[in-house]
PDB file of C-alpha atoms in Angstrom:
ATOM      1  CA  UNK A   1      28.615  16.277   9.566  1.00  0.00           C
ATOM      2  CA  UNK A   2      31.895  14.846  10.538  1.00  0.00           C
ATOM      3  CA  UNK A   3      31.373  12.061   7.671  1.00  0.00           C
ATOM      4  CA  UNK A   4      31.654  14.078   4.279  1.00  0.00           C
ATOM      5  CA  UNK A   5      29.769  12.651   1.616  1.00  0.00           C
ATOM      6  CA  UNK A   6      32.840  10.924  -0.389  1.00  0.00           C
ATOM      7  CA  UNK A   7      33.387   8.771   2.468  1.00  0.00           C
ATOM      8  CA  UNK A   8      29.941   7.960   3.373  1.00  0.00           C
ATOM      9  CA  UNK A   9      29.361   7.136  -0.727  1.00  0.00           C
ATOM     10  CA  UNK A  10      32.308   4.455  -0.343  1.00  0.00           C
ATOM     11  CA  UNK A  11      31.165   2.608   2.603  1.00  0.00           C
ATOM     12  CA  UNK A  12      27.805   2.307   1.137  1.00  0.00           C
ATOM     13  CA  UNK A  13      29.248   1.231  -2.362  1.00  0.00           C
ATOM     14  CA  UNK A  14      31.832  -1.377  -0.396  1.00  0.00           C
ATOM     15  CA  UNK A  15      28.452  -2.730   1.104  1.00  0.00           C
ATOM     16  CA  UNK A  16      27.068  -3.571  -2.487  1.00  0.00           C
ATOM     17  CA  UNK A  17      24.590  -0.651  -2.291  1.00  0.00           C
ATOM     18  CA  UNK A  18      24.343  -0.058  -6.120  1.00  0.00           C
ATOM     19  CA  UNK A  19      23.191   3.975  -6.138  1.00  0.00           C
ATOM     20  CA  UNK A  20      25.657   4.406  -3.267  1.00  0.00           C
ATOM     21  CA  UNK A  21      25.736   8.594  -4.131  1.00  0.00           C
ATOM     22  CA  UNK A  22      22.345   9.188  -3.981  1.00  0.00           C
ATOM     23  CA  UNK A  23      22.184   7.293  -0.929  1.00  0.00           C
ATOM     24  CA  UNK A  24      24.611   8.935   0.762  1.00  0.00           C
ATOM     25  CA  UNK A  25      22.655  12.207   0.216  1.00  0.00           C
ATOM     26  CA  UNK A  26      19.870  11.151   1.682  1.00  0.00           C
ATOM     27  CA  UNK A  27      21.601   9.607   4.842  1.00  0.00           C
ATOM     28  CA  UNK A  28      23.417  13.272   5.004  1.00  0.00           C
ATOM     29  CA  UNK A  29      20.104  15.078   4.940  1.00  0.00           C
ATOM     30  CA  UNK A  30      17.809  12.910   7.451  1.00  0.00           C
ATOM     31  CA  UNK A  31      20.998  12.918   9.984  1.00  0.00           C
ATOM     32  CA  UNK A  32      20.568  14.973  13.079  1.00  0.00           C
ATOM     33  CA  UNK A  33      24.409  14.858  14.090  1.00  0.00           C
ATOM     34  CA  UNK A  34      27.668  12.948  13.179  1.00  0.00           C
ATOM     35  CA  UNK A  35      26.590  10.440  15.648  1.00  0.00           C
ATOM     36  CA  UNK A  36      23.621   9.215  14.484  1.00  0.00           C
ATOM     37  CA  UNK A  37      24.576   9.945  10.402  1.00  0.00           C
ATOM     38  CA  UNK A  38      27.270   7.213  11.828  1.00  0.00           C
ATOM     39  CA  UNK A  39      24.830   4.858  13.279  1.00  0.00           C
ATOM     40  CA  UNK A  40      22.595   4.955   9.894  1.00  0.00           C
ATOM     41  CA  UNK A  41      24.928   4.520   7.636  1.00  0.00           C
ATOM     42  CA  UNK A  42      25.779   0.795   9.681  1.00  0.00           C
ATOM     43  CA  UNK A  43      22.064  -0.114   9.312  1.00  0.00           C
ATOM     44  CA  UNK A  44      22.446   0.734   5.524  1.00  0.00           C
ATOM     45  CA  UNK A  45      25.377  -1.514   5.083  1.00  0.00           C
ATOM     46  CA  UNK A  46      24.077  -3.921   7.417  1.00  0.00           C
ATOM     47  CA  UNK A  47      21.235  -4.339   4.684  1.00  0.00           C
ATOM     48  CA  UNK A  48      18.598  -2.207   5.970  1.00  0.00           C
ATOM     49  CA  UNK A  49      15.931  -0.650   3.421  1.00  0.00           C
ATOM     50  CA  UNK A  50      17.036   2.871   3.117  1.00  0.00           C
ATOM     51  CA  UNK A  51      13.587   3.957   3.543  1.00  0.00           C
ATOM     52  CA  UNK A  52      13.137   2.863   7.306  1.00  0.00           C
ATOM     53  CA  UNK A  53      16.685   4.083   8.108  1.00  0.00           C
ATOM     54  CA  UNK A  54      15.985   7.634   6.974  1.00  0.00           C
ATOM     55  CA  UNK A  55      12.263   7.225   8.475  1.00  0.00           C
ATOM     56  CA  UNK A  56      10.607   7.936   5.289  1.00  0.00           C
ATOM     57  CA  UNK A  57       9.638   6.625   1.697  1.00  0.00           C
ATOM     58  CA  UNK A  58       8.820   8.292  -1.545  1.00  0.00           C
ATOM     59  CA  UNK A  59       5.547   7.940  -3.091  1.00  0.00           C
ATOM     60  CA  UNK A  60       3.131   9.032  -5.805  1.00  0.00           C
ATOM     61  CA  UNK A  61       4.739  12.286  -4.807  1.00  0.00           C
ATOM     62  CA  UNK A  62       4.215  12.313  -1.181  1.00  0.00           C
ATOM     63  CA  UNK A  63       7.163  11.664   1.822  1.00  0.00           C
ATOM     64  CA  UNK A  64       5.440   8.693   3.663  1.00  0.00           C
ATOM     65  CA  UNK A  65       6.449   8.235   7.534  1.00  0.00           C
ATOM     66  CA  UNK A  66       8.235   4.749   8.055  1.00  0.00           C
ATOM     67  CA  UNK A  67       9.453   3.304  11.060  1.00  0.00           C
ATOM     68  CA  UNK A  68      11.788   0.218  11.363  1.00  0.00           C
ATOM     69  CA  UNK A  69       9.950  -3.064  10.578  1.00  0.00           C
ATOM     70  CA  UNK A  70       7.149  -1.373   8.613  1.00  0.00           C
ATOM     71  CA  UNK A  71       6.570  -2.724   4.946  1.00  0.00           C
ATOM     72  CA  UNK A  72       8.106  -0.244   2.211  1.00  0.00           C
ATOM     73  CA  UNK A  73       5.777   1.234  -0.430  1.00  0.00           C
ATOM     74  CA  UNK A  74       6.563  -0.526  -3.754  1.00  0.00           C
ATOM     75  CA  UNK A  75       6.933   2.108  -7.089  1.00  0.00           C
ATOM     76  CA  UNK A  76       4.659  -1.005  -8.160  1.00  0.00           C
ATOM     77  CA  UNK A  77       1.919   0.286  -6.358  1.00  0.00           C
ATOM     78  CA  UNK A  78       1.514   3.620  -7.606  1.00  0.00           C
ATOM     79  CA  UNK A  79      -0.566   2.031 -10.478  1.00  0.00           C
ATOM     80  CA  UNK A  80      -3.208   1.003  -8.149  1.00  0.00           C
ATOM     81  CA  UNK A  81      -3.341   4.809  -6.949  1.00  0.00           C
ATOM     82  CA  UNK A  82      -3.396   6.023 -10.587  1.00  0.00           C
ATOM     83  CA  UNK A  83      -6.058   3.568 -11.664  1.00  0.00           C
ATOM     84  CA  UNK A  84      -8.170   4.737  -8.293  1.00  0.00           C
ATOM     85  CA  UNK A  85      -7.655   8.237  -9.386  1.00  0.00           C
ATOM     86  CA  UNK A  86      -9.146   7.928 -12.462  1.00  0.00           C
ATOM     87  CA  UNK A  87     -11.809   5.810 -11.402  1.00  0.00           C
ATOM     88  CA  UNK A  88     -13.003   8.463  -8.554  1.00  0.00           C
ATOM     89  CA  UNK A  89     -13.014  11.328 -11.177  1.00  0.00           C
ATOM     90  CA  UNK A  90     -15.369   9.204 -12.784  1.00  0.00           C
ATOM     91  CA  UNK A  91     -17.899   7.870 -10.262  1.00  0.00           C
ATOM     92  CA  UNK A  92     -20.588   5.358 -11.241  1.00  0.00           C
ATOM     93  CA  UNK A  93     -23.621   7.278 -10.434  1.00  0.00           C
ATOM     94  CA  UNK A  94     -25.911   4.828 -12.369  1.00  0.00           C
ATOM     95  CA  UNK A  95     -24.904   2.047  -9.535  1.00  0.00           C
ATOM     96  CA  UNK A  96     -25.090   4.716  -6.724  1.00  0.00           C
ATOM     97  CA  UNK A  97     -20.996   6.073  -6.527  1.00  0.00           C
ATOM     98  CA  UNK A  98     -21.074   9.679  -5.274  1.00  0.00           C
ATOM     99  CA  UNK A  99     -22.432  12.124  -8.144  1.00  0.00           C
ATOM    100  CA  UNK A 100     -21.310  15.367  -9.162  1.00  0.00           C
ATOM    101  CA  UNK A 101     -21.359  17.865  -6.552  1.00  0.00           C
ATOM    102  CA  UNK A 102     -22.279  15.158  -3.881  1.00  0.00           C
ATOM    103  CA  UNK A 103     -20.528  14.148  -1.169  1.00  0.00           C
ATOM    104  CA  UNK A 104     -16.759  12.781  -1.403  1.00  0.00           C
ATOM    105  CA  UNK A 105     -15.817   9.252  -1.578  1.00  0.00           C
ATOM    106  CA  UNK A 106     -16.206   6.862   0.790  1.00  0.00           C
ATOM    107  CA  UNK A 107     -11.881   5.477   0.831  1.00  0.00           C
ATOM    108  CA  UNK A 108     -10.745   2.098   2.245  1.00  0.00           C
ATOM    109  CA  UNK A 109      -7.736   1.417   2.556  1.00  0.00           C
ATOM    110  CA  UNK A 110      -7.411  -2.472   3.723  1.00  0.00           C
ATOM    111  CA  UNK A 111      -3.930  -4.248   4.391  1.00  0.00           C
ATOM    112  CA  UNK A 112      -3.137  -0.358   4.531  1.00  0.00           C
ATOM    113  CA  UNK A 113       0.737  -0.565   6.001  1.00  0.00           C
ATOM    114  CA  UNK A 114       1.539   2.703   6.310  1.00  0.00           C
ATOM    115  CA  UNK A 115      -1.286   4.371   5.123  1.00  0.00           C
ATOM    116  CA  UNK A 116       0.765   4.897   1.409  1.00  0.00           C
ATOM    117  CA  UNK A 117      -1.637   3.766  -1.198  1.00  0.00           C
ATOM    118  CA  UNK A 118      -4.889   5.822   0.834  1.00  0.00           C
ATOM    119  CA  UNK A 119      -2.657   8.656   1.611  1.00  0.00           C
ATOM    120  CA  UNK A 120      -1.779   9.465  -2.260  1.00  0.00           C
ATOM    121  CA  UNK A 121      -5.563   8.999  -3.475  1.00  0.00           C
ATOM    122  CA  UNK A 122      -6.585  11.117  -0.493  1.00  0.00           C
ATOM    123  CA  UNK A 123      -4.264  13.758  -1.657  1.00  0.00           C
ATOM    124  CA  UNK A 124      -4.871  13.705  -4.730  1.00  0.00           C
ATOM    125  CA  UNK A 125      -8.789  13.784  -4.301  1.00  0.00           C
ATOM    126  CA  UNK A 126      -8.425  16.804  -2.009  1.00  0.00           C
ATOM    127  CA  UNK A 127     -11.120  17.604   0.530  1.00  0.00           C
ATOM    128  CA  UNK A 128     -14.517  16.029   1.262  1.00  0.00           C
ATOM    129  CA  UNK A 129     -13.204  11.932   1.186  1.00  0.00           C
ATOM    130  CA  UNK A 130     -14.120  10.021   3.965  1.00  0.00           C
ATOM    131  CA  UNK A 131     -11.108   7.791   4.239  1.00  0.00           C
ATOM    132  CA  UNK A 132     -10.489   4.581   6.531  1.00  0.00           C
ATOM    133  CA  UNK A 133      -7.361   2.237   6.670  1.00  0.00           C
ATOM    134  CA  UNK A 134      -7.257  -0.923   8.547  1.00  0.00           C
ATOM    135  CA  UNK A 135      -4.022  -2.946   9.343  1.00  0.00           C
ATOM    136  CA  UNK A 136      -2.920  -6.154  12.047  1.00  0.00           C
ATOM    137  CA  UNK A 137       0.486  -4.600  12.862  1.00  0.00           C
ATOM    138  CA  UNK A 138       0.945  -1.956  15.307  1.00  0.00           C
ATOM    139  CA  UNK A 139       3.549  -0.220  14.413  1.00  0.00           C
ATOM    140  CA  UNK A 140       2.446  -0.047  10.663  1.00  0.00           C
ATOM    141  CA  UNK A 141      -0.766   1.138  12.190  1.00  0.00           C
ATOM    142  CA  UNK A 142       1.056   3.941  14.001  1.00  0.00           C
ATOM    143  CA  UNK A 143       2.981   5.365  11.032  1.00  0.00           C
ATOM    144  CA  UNK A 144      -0.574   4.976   9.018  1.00  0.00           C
ATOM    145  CA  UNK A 145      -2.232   7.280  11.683  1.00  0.00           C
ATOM    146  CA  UNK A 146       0.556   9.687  11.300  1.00  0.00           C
ATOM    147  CA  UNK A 147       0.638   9.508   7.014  1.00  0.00           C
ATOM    148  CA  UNK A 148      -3.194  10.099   7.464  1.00  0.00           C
ATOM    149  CA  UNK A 149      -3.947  12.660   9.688  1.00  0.00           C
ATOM    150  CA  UNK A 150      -3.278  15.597   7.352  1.00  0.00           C
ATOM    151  CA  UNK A 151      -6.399  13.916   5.689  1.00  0.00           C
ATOM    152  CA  UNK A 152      -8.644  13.171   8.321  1.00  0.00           C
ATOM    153  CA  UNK A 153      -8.039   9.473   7.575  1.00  0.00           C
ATOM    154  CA  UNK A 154      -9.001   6.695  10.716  1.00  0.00           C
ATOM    155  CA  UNK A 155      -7.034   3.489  10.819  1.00  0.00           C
ATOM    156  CA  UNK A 156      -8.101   0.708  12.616  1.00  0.00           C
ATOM    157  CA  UNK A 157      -6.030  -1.846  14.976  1.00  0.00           C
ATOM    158  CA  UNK A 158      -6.966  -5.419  13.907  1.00  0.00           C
ATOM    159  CA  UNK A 159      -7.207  -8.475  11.529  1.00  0.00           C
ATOM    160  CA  UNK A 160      -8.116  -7.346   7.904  1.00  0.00           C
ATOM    161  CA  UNK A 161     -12.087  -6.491   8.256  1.00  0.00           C
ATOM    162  CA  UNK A 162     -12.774  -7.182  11.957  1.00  0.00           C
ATOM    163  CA  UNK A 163     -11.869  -3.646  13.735  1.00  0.00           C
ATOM    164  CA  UNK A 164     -13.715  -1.391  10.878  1.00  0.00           C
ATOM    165  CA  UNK A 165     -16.931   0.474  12.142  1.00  0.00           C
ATOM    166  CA  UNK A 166     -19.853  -1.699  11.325  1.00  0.00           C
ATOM    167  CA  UNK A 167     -21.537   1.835   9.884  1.00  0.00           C
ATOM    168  CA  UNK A 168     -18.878   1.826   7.191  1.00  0.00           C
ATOM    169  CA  UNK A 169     -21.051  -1.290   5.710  1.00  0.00           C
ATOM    170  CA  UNK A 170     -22.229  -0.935   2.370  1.00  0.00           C
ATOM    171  CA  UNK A 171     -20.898   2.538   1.776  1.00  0.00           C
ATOM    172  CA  UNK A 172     -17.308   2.012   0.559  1.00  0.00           C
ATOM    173  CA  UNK A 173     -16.659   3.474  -2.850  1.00  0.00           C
ATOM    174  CA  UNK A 174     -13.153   2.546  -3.618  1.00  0.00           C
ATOM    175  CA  UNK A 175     -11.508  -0.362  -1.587  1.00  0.00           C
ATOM    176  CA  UNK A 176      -8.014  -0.384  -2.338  1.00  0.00           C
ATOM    177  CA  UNK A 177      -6.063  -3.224  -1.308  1.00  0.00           C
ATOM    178  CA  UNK A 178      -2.378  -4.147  -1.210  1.00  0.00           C
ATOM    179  CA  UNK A 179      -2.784  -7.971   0.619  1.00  0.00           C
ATOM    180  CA  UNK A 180       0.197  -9.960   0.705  1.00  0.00           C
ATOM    181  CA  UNK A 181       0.603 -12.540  -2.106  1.00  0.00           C
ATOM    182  CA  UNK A 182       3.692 -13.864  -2.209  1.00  0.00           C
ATOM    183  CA  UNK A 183       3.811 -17.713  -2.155  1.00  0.00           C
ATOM    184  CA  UNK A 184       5.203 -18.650   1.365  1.00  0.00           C
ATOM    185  CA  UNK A 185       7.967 -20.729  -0.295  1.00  0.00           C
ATOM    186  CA  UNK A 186       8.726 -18.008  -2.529  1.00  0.00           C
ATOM    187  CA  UNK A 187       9.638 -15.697   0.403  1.00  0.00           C
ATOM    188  CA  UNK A 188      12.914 -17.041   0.531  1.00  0.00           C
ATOM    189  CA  UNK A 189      13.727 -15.533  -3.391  1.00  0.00           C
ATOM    190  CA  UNK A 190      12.961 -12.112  -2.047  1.00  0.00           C
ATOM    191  CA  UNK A 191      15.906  -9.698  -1.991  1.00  0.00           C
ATOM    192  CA  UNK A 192      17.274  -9.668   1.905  1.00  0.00           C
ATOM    193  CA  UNK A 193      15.664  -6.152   2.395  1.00  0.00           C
ATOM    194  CA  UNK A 194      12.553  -7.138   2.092  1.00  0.00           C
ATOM    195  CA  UNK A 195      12.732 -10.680   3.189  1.00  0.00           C
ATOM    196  CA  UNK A 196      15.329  -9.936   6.398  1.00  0.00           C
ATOM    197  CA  UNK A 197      13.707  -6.587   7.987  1.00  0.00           C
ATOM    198  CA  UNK A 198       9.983  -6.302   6.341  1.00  0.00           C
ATOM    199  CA  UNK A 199       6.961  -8.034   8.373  1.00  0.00           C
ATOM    200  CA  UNK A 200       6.405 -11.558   7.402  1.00  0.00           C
ATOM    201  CA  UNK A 201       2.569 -10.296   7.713  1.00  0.00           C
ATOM    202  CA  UNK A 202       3.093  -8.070   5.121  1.00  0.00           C
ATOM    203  CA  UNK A 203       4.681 -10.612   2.679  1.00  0.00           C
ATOM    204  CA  UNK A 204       3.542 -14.208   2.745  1.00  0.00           C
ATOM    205  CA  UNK A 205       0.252 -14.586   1.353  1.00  0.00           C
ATOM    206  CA  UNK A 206       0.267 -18.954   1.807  1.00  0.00           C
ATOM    207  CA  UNK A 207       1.051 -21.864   0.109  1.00  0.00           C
ATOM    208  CA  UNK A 208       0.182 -20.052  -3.278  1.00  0.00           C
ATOM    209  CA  UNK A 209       0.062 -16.778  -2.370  1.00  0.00           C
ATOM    210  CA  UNK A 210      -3.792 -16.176  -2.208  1.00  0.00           C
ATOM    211  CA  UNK A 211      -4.722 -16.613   1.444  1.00  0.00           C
ATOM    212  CA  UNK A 212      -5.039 -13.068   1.899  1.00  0.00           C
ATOM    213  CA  UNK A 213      -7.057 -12.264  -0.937  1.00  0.00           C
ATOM    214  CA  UNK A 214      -9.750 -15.393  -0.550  1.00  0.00           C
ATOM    215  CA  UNK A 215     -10.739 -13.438   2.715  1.00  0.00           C
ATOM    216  CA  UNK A 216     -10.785 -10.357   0.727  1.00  0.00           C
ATOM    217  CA  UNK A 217     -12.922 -11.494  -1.599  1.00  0.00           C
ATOM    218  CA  UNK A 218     -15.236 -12.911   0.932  1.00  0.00           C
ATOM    219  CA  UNK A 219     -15.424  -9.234   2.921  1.00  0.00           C
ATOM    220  CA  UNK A 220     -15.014  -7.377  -0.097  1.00  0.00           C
ATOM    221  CA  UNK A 221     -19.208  -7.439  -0.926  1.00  0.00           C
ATOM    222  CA  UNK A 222     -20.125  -6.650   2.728  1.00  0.00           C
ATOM    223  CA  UNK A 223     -17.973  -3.431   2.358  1.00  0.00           C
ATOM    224  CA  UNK A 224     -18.698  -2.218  -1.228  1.00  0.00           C
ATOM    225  CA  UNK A 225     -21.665   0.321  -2.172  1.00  0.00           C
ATOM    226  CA  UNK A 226     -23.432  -0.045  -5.190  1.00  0.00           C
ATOM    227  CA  UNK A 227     -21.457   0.916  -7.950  1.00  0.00           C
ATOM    228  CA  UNK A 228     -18.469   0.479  -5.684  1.00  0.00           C
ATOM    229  CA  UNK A 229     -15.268  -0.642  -7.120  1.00  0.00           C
ATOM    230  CA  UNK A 230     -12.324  -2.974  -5.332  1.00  0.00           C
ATOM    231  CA  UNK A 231      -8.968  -2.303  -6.646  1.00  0.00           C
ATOM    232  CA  UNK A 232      -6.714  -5.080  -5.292  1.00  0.00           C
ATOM    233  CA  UNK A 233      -2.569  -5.533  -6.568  1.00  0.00           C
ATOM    234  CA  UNK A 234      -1.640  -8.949  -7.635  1.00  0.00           C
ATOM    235  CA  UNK A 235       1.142 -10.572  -9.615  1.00  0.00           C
ATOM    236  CA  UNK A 236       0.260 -11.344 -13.374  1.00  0.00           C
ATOM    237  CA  UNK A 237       0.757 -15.093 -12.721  1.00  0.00           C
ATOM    238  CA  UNK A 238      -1.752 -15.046 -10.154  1.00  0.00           C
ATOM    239  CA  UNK A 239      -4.428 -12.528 -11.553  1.00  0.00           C
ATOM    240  CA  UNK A 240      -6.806 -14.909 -13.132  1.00  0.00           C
ATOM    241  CA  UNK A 241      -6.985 -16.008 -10.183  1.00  0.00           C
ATOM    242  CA  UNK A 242      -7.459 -13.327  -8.086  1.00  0.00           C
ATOM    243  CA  UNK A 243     -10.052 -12.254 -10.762  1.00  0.00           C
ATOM    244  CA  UNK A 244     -11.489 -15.730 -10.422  1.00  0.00           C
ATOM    245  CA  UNK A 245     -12.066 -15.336  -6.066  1.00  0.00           C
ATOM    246  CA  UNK A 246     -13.790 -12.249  -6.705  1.00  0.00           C
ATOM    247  CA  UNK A 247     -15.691 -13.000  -9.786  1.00  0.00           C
ATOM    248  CA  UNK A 248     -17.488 -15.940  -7.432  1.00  0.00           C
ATOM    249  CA  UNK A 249     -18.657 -13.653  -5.263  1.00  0.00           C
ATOM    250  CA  UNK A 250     -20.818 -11.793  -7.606  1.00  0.00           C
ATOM    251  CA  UNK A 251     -18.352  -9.141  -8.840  1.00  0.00           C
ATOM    252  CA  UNK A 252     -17.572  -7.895 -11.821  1.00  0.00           C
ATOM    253  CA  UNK A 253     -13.605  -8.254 -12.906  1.00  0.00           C
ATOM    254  CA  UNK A 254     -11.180  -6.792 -15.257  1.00  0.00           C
ATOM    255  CA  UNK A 255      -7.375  -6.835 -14.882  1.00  0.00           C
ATOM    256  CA  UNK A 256      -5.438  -3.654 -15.818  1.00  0.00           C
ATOM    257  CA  UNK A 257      -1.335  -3.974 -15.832  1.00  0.00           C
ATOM    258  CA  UNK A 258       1.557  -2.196 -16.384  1.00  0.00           C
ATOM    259  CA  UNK A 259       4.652  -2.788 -18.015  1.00  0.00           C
ATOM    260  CA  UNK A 260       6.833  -0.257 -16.801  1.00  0.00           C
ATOM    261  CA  UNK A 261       6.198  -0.436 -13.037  1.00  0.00           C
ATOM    262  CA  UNK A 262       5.354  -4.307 -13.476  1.00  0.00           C
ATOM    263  CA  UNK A 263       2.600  -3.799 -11.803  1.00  0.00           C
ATOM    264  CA  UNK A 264      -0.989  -5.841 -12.134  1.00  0.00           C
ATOM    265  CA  UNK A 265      -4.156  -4.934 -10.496  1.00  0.00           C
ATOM    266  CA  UNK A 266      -7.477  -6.560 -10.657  1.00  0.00           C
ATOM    267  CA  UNK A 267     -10.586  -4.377 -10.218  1.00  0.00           C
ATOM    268  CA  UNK A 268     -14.047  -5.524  -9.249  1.00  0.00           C
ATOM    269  CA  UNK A 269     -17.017  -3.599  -9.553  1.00  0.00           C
ATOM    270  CA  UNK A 270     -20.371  -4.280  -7.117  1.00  0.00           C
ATOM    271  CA  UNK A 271     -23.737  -4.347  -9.220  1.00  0.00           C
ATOM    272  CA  UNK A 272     -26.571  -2.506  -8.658  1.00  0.00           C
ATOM    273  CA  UNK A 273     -28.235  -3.924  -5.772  1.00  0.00           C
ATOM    274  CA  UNK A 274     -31.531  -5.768  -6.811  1.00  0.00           C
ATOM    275  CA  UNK A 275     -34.908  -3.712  -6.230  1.00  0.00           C
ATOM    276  CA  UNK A 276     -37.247  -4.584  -3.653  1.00  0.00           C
ATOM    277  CA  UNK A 277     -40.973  -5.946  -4.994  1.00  0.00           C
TER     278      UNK A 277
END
């Protein structure tokens, strides 16, 4: 490239981008010619995430597809994934989950982005999952569709619940869910990346932030099997209530959190479904 890396390290730094080096790697690396390493390196400094200028993101160990505008997979959520992991290696076959030797889990991935959070489980799983993803924004959906594919994932064009298959009813194992929940007059707090180049869609949950999640908690029941656990990320301010939206629909809630990612998730389980007389 016609930019060496020295040079490309001090116009990022002289923008305020703190880990200017390892930035400038990156740009280096996903640039097809001098050209376009040029042209990224003025989104970068212009205050574009890194992520969507290089077209990618890392998580839970995977290189997630991003294109410009789509939300960027938080470190945050990798807790979520870790918690669904462990839950899936442990179904509840007393409420009906998938037993030993059955079939895979049924995966939904709702508010799904770019497919992150459903990708990692999915991958982590390995073959035999049946996994969904639903999102409202087209572009998100088209990088989902692309992050998916290597697992036989289908994502669905629409608003939250409406576009999923009506035979996916009642069959959902693990419903992971990454709504929006910031506080619409919080959005203006956010750092400029996110706030300034990430879908309002993907950020403002209303007034206080739970918007989103009351219609989750309203679908969630309609979705779940037996047994079936949501897994939805929250904010530790708002998880009692989160817990408390979900709890009045009949589910059972615990909140799990961690420190080091500040991360907070709320999971919900579905009962057994009441016998027949």
């Amino acid at each position: 490239m016609s930019l060496p890396h020295t040079l490309v390290t001090d116009r990022l730094r002289a923008a305020g981008c703190v880990f200017a080096e390892d930035e400038a790697r990156l740009l280096l690396a996903a640039a097809t010619d001098p050209a376009r390493l040029d042209a990224m390196v003025e989104l970068r400094c212009a205050g574009h995430p890194l992520e969507q200028v290089v077209g990618f993101a890392e998580f839970a160990g995977l290189r997630i597809a991003l294109a410009p505008g789509v939300f960027v997979p938080r470190r945050r959520s990798e807790f979520l994934v870790d918690l669904a992991t462990a839950m899936a290696a442990d179904p509840p076959t007393d409420l009906g989950g998938p037993g030993p030797g059955g079939p895979g889990p049924v995966l939904l991935d709702l508010c799904c982005g770019s497919g992150a959070i459903g990708a990692a489980l999915a991958a982590r799983l390995g073959p035999g999952v049946e996994l969904h993803a639903a999102d409202v924004d087209p572009v998100a959906v088209e990088c989902a569709r692309r992050n998916l594919a290597p697992y036989r994932g289908r994502v669905h064009l629409g608003d939250l619940d409406a576009p999923l298959p009506r035979d996916l009813r009642g069959r959902v194992d693990l419903l992971l869910v990454n709504a929006p929940y910031v506080p619409t007059g919080e959005i203006p707090l956010l750092p400029p990346e996110a706030r300034d180049h990430e879908p309002a869609a993907a950020l403002d949950g209303g007034a206080d932030g739970l918007a989103v999640q009351r219609r989750v908690a309203a679908a969630a029941p309609h979705w779940l099997a037996p047994g079936g656990r949501l897994l939805i990320e929250t904010s530790g301010r708002q998880a009692p209530a989160t817990a408390a939206l979900l709890a009045a629909r009949g589910l059972v809630t615990r909140t799990e959190r961690d420190g080091e990612r500040d991360a907070t998730v709320v999971i919900a389980r579905k009962g057994r479904q009441p016998r027949s007389r």
